[in-house]
Coordinates of C-alpha atoms and ligand atoms in Angstrom, one line a residue:
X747 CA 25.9 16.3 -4.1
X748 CA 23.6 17.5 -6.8
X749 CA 25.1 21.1 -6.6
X750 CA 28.3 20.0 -7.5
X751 CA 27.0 18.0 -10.7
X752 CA 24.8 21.0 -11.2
X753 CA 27.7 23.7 -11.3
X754 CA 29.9 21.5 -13.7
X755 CA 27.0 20.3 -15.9
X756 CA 27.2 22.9 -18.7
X757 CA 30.7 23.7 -18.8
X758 CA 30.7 19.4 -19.4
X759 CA 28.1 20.4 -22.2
X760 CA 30.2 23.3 -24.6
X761 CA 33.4 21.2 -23.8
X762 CA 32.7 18.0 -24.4
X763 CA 28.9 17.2 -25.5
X764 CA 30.0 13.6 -26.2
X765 CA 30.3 12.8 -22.9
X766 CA 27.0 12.4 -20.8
X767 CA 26.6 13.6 -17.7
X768 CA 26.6 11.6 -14.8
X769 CA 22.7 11.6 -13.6
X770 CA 21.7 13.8 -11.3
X771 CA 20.5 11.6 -7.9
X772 CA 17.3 13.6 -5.8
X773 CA 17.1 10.7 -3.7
X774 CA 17.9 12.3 -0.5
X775 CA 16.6 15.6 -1.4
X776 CA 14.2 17.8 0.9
X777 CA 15.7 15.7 4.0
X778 CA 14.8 19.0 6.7
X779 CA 11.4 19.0 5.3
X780 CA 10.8 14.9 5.2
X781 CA 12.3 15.3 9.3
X782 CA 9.4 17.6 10.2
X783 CA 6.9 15.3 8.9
X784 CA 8.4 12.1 10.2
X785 CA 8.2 14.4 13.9
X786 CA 4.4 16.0 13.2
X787 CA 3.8 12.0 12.1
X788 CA 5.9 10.2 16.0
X789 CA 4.5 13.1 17.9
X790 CA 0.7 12.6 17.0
X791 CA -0.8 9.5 19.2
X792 CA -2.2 7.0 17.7
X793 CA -2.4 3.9 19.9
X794 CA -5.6 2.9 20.1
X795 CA -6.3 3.7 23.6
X796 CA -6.3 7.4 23.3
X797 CA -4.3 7.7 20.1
X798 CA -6.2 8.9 16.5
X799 CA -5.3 7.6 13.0
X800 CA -7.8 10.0 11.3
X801 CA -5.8 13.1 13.1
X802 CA -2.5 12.0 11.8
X803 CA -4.2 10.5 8.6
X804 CA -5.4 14.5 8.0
X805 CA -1.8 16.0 9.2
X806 CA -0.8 13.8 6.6
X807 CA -3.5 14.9 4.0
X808 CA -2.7 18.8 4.5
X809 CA 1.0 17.9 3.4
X810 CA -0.3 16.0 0.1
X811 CA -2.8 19.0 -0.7
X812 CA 0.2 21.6 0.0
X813 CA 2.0 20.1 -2.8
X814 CA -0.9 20.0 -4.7
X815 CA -3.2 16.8 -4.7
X816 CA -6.9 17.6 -4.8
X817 CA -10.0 16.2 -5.6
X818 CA -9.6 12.4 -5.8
X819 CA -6.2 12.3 -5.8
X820 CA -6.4 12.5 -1.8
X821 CA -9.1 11.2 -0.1
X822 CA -9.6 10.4 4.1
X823 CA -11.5 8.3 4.7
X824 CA -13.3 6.4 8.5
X825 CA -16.3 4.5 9.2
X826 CA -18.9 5.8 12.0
X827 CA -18.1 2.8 14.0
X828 CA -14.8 3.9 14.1
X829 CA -14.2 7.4 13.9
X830 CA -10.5 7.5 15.3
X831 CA -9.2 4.7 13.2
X832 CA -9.3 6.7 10.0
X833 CA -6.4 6.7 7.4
X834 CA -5.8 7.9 3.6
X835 CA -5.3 6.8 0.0
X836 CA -3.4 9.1 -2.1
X837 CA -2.4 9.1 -6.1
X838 CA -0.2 9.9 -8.5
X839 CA -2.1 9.3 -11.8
X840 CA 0.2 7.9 -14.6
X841 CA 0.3 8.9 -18.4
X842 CA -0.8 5.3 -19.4
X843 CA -4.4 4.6 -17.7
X844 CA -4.0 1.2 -18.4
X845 CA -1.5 0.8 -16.2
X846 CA -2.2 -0.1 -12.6
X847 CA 1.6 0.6 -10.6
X848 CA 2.5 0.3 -7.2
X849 CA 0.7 1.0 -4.1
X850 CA 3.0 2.0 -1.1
X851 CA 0.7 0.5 2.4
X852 CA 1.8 1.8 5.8
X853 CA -0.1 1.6 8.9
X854 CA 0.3 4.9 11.4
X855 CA -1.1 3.1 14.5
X856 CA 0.9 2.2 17.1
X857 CA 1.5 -0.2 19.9
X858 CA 0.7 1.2 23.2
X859 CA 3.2 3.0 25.2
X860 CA 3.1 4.6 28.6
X861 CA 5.4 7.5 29.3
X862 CA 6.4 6.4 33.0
X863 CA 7.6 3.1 31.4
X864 CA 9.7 5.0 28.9
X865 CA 13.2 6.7 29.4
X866 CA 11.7 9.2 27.4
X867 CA 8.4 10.7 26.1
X868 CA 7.0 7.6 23.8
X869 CA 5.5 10.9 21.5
X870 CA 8.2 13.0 21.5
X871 CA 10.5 12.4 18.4
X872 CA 13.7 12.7 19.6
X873 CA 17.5 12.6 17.7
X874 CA 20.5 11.1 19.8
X875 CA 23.5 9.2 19.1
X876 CA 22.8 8.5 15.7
X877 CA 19.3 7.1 16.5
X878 CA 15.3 8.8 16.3
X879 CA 13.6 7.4 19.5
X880 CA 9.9 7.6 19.9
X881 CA 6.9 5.2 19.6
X882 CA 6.8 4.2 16.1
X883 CA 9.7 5.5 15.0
X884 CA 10.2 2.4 13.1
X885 CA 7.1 0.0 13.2
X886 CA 5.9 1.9 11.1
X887 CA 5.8 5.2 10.7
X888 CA 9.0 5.9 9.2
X889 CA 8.0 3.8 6.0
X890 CA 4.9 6.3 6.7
X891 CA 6.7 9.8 6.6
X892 CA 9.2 7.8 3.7
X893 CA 5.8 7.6 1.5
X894 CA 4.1 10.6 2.3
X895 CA 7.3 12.6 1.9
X896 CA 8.2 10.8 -1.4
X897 CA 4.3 11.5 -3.0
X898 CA 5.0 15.1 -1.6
X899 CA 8.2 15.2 -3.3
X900 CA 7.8 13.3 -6.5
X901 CA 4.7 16.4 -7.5
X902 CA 6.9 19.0 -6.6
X903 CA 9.3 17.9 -9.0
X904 CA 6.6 17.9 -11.5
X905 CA 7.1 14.0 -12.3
X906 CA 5.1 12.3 -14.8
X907 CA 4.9 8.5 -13.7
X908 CA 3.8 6.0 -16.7
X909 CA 2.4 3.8 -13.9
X910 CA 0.0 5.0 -11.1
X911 CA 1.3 5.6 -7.5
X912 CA -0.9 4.9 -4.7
X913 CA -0.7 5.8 -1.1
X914 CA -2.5 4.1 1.8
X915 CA -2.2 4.9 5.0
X916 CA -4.1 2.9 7.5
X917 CA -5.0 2.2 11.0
X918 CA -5.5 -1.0 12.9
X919 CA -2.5 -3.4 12.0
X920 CA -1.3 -3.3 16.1
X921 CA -4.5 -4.6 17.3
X922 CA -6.7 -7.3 16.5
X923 CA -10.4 -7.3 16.7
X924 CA -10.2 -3.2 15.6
X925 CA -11.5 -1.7 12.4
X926 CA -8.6 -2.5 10.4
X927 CA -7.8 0.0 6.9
X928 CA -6.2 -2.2 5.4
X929 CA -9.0 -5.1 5.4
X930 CA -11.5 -2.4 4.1
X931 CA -9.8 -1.4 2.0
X932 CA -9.1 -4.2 0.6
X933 CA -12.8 -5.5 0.5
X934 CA -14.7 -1.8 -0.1
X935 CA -13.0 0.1 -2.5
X936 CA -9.9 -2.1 -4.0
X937 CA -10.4 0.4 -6.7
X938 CA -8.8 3.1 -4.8
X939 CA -5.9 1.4 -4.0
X940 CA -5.4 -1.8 -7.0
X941 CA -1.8 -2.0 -8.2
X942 CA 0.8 -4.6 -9.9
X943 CA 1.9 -5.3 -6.0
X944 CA 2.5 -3.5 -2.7
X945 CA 5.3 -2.2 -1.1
X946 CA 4.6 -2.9 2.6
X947 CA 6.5 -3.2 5.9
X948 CA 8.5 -6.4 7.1
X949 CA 11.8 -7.5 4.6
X950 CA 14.0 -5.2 6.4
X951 CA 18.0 -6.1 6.1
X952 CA 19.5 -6.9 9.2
X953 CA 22.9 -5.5 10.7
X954 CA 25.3 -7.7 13.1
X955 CA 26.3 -6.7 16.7
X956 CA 29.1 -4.2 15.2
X957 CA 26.7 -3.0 12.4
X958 CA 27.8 -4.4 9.5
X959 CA 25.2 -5.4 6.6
X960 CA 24.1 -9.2 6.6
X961 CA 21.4 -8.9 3.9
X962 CA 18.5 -6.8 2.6
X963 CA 15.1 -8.9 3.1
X964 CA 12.2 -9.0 -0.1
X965 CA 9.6 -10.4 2.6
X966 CA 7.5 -12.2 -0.4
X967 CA 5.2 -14.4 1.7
X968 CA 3.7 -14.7 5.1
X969 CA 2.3 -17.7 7.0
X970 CA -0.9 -17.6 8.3
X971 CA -1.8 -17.4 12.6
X972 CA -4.4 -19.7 13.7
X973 CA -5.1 -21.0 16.8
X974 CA -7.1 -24.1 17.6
X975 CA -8.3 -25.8 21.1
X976 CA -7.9 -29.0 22.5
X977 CA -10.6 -30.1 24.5
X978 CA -10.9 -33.2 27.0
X979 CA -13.3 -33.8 29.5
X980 CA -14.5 -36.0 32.1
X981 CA -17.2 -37.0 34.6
X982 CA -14.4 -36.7 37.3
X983 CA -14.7 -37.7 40.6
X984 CA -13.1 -37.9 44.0
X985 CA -9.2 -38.3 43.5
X986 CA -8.6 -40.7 46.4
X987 CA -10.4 -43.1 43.7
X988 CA -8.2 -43.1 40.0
X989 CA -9.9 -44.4 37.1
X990 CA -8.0 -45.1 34.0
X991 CA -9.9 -42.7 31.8
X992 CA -8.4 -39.3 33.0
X993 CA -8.7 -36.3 31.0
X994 CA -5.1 -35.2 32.0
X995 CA -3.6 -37.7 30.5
X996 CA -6.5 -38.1 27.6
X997 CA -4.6 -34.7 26.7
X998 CA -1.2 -35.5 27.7
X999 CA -1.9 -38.1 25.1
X1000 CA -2.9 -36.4 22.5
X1001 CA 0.0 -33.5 23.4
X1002 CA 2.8 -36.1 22.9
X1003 CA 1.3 -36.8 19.8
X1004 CA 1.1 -34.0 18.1
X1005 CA 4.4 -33.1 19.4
X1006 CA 5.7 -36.2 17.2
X1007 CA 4.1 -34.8 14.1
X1008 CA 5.3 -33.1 11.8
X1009 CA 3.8 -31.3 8.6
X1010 CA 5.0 -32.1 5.2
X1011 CA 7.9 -29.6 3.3
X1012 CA 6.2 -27.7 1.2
X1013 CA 7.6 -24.8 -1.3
X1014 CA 6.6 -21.7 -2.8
X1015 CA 8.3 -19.0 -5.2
X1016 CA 9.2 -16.7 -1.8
X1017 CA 10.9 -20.3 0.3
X1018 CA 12.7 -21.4 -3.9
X1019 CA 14.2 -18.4 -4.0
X1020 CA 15.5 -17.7 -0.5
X1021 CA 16.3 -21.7 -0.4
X1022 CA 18.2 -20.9 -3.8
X1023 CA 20.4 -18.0 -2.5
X1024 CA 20.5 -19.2 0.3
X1025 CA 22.7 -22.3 -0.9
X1026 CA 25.1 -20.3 -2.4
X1027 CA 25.7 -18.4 0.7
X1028 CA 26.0 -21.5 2.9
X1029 CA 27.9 -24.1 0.6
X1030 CA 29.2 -26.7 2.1
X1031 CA 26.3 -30.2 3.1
X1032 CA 23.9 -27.4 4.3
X1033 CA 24.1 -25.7 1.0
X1034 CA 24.0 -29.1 -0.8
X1035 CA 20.9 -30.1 1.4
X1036 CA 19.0 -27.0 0.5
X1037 CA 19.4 -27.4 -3.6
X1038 CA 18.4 -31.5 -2.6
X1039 CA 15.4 -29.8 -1.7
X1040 CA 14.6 -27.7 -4.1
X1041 CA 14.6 -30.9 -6.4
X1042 CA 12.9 -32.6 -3.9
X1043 CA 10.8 -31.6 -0.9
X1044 CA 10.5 -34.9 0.6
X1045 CA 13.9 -35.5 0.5
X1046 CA 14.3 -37.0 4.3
X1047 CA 17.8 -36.8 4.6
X1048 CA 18.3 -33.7 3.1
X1049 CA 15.3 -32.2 5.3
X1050 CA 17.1 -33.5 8.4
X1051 CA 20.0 -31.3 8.0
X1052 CA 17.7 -28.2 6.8
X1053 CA 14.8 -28.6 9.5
X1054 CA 17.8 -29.1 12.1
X1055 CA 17.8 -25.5 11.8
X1056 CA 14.5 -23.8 13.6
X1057 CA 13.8 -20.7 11.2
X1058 CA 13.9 -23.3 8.4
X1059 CA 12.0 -25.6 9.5
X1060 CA 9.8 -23.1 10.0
X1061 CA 9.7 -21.5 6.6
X1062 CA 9.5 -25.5 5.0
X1063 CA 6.1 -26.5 6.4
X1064 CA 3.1 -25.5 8.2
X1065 CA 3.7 -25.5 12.6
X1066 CA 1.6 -26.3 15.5
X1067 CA 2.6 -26.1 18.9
X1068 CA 0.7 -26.5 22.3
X1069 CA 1.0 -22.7 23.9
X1070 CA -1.7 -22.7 27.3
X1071 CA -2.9 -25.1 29.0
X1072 CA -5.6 -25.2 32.0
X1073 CA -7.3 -27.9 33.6
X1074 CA -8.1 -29.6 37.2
X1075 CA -10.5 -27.5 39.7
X1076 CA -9.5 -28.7 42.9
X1077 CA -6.1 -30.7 44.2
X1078 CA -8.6 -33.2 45.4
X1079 CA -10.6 -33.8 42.1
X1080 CA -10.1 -35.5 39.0
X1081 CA -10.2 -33.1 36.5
X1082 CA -13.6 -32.5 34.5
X1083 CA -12.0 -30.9 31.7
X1084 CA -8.7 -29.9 30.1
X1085 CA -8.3 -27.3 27.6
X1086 CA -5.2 -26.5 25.7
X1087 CA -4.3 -23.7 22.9
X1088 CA -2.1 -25.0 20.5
X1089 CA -0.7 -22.3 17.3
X1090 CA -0.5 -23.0 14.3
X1091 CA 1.1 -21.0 11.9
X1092 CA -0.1 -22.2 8.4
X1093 CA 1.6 -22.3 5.3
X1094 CA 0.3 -19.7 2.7
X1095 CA -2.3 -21.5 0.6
X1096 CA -2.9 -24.3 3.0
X1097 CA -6.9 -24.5 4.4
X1098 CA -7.5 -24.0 8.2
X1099 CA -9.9 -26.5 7.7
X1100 CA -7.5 -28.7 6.6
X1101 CA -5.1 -28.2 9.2
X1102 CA -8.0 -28.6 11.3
X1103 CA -8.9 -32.1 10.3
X1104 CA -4.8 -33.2 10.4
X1105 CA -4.7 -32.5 14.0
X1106 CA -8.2 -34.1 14.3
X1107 CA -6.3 -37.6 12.9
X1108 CA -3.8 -36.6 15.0
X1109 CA -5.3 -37.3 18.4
X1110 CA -7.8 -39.6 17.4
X1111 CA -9.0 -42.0 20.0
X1112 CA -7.7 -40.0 22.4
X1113 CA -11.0 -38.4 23.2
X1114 CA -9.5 -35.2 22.6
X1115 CA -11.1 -32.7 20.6
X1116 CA -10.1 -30.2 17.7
X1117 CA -11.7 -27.2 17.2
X1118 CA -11.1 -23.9 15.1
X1119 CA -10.6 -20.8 17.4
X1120 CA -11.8 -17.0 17.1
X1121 CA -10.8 -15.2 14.9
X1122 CA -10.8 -17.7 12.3
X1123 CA -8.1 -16.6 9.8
X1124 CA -8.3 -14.8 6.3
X1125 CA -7.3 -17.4 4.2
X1126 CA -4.1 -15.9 2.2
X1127 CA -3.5 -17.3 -1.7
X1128 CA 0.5 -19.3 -2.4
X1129 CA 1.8 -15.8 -3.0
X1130 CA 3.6 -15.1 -6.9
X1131 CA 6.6 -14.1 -6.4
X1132 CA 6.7 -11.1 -9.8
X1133 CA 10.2 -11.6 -11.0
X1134 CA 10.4 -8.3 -11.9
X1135 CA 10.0 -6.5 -8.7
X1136 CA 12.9 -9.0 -7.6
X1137 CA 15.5 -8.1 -10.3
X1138 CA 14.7 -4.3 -9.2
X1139 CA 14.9 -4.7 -5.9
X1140 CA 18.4 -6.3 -6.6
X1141 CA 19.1 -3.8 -8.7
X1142 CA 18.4 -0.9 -6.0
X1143 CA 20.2 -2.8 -3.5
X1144 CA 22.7 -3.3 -5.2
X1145 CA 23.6 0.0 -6.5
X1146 CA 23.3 1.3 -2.5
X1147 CA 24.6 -1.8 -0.4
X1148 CA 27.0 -3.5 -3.3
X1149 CA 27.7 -6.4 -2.1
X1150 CA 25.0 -7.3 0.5
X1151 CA 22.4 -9.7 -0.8
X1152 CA 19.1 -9.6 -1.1
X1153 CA 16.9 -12.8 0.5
X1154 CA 13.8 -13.0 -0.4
X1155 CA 12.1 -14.6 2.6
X1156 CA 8.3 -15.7 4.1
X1157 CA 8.1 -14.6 7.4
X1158 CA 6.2 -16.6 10.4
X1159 CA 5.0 -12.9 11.3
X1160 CA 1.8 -11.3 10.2
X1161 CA 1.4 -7.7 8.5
X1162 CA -1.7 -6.0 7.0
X1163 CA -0.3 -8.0 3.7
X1164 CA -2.8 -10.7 4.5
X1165 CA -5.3 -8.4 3.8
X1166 CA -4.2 -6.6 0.6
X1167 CA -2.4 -10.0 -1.1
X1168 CA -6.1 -11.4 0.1
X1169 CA -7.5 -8.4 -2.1
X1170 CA -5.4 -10.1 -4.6
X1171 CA -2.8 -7.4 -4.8
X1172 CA 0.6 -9.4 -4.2
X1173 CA 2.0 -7.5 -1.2
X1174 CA 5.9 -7.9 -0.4
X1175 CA 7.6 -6.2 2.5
X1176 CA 10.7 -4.0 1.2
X1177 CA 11.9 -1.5 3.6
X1178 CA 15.2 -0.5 2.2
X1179 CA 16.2 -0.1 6.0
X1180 CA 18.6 -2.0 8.2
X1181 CA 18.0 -2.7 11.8
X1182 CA 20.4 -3.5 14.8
X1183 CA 19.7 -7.0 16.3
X1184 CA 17.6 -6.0 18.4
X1185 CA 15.3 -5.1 15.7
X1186 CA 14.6 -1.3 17.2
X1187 CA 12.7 -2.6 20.3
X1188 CA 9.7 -2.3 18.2
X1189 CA 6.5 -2.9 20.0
X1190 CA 8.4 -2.6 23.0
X1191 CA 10.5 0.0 25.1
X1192 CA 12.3 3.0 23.7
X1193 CA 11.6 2.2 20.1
X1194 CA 14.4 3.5 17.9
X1195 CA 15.6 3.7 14.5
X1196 CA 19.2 4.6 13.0
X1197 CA 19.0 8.5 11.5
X1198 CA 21.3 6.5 8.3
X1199 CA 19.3 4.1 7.9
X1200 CA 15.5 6.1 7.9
X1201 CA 17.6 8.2 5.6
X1202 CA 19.0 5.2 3.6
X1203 CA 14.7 3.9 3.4
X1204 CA 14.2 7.4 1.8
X1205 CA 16.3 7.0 -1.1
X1206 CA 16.2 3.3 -1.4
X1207 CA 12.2 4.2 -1.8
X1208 CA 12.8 6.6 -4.1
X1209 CA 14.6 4.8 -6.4
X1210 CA 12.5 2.1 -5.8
X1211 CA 9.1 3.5 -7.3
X1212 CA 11.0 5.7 -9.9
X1213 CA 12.6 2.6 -11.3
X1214 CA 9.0 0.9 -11.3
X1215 CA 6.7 3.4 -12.7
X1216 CA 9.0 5.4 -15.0
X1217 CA 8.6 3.1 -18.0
Ligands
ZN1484 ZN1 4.1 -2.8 11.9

């Protein structure tokens, strides 16, 4: 499309110099060379079993240093504990130092996959029907190849950002308990990667069963995983012989309880906004309800209507729920002990502790006990919602998907985010992608992504970062 504004451009200039030229849109230049990075990127392993992030972190490096980063401006980087689970930060220096920009976070590990489970070859990239299939594909290696290729691209073109961009790749987001990048980053060398926000994975916009556009997700928050145990025990004893004191129903007890409670409605700029547009897109008593709310979050009746909904009620207040349980040691016993897992997944800004010593009230007097479990979560700060990253991701969206709004949302998942907001870099997930329902069977079997929409990310990033860092 740019040839064609190319070949008319100065005959538009001696005609008629009054008129401007339309502007010249790159955004989905270089797409054959963007392809067989995305490929190099699916095709190198990087599950932790057998995968390595420092291989594809260094594919990625030789890419960044053919189009000219050096010195600082690239740097790999591991730890001896974990030599495999290396990744990258990469930058883009801009003309006013005192500017700090946007940093683009990806993670390039991946969830297992074993090729006899798989139609096809988990690390072969493969193109059919429209769709790229191939682990990673989309979680999250094409918002990987999208950044690389766009740091790559934006030097060849010789651009002069006012405000910094910043590349991390990283390992360790798919498995917890690993040397995570993201987390050491984070806490090590901030300096290498500090920015306005982050642009990160999760906020994708979703397409219905005959892919059509629903709405583009701004992922602007994240709850926090936690999981506590329940503990009863009990001298026990033969079972032909009942007592009343039974640690069964000590924690059947305390189960019903808990099950009654519920957490107070809380809000933040991520839930006000999404509640906001959300409104207008509902109308009607629902829509009503949520604006009742944004006045006021105790509102019980409004709340009712709102929390009848599950993802709502979700995104309004902090959740626990009993997951595992295991007690009893022999049919013929009463049981000595009873142990149960409940999950909580905590509002942003909310202390474990504190949700600790709520469930504690809980199931007092029950005999049931509360404690935190391992790993004991990185508390995450009530995330700022910059208003200004909004109104341009509107503005993107809205120039490439008119008429599909954008929601900002908090999602119950969890992403590296945690680590970088934690760094107090305000992370938000924008992918500029769509996905089918089925959400690309990420994590699972025959992960896919559409060709359009990987495509669509491209330019959507593109625009993205040049309408950031330009002025
Ligand atoms: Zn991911």
């Amino acid at each position: 499309m740019h040839h064609r504004t190319a070949l008319f451009l100065p005959a538009l200039l001696c005609l008629a110099p009054a008129f401007a030229a339309p502007p010249v849109d790159h955004s989905g230049d270089g797409e054959p060379a963007f392809r067989a990075l995305y490929k190099e990127l699916v095709e190198t392993n990087t599950s932790h079993s057998v995968g390595s992030c420092t291989l594809a972190a260094e594919r990625m490096a030789a890419h960044l240093r053919a189009a000219g980063y050096a010195g600082e401006d690239v740097r790999l980087f591991s730890v001896p504990e974990a030599p495999k689970d290396g990744g990258l930060v990469a930058r883009l220096a801009g003309t006013d130092p005192k500017e700090k920009g946007i940093l683009l976070l990806a993670h390039i590990d991946v969830v297992e996959a074993h090729r006899e489970d798989w139609t096809r070859d988990p690390f072969q990239f493969i193109e059919e029907d429209g769709y790229y299939y191939g682990r990673g594909v989309s979680d999250d290696k094409a918002m990987a190849a999208i950044f690389t290729d766009l740091m790559v691209r934006l030097k060849q073109e010789g651009y002069k950002p006012r405000r910094r961009i910043t590349l991390a790749l990283t390992c360790g987001e798919e498995t917890s308990g690993v040397f995570n990048g993201a987390d050491w980053l984070g806490r090590n060398h901030k300096d290498w990667i500090d920015a306005d926000f982050a642009v990160n994975e999760g906020g994708g916009g979703d397409l219905d069963e005959q892919g059509q556009r629903i709405n583009m997700g701004f992922e602007a928050a994240e709850k926090v995983y936690q999981d506590f145990q329940f503990e009863s025990t009990n001298p026990g004893g033969h079972s032909s012989q009942p007592v009343p004191k039974n640690a069964m129903y000590d924690m059947s007890e305390a189960l019903l309880r808990l099950s009654k409670h519920e957490f107070p409605a809380m809000l933040n700029d991520a839930t006000r906004a999404y509640f906001g547009r959300m409104a207008d897109i509902k109308g009607g008593e629902t829509g009503a309800a949520m604006r009742a709310l944004l006045a006021n979050p105790q509102d019980e009746k409004a709340n009712a209507i709102v929390s009848a909904d599950k993802q709502w009620h979700s995104m309004l207040r902090t959740t626990c729920v009993a997951t595992m349980i295991n007690g009893g040691h022999a049919p013929n016993a009463l049981a000595q002990r009873v142990d149960t897992n409940v999950n909580c997944r905590i509002y942003p800004g909310v202390p474990v502790d504190s949700v600790r010593d709520t469930l504690a009230k809980v199931v007092e007097g029950t005999g049931v006990t509360v404690t935190i479990k391992e790993p004991r979560s990185t508390a995450v700060p009530t995330p700022k919602m910059d208003p200004r990253v909004l109104a341009l991701v509107d503005k993107v969206s809205a120039e490439m998907f008119p008429g599909t709004p954008v929601l900002p949302m908090m999602t119950t998942g969890a992403t590296d985010g945690i680590y970088i907001t934690g760094a107090g870099i305000p992370t938000y997930g924008i992918e500029g992608m769509f996905s089918d329902p089925d959400l690309g069977h990420i994590h699972g079997l025959n992960e896919r992504a559409r060709v359009s929409e990987v495509q669509n990310g491209r330019r959507f990033h593109y625009k993205l970062v040049k309408g950031y860092t330009s002025n």
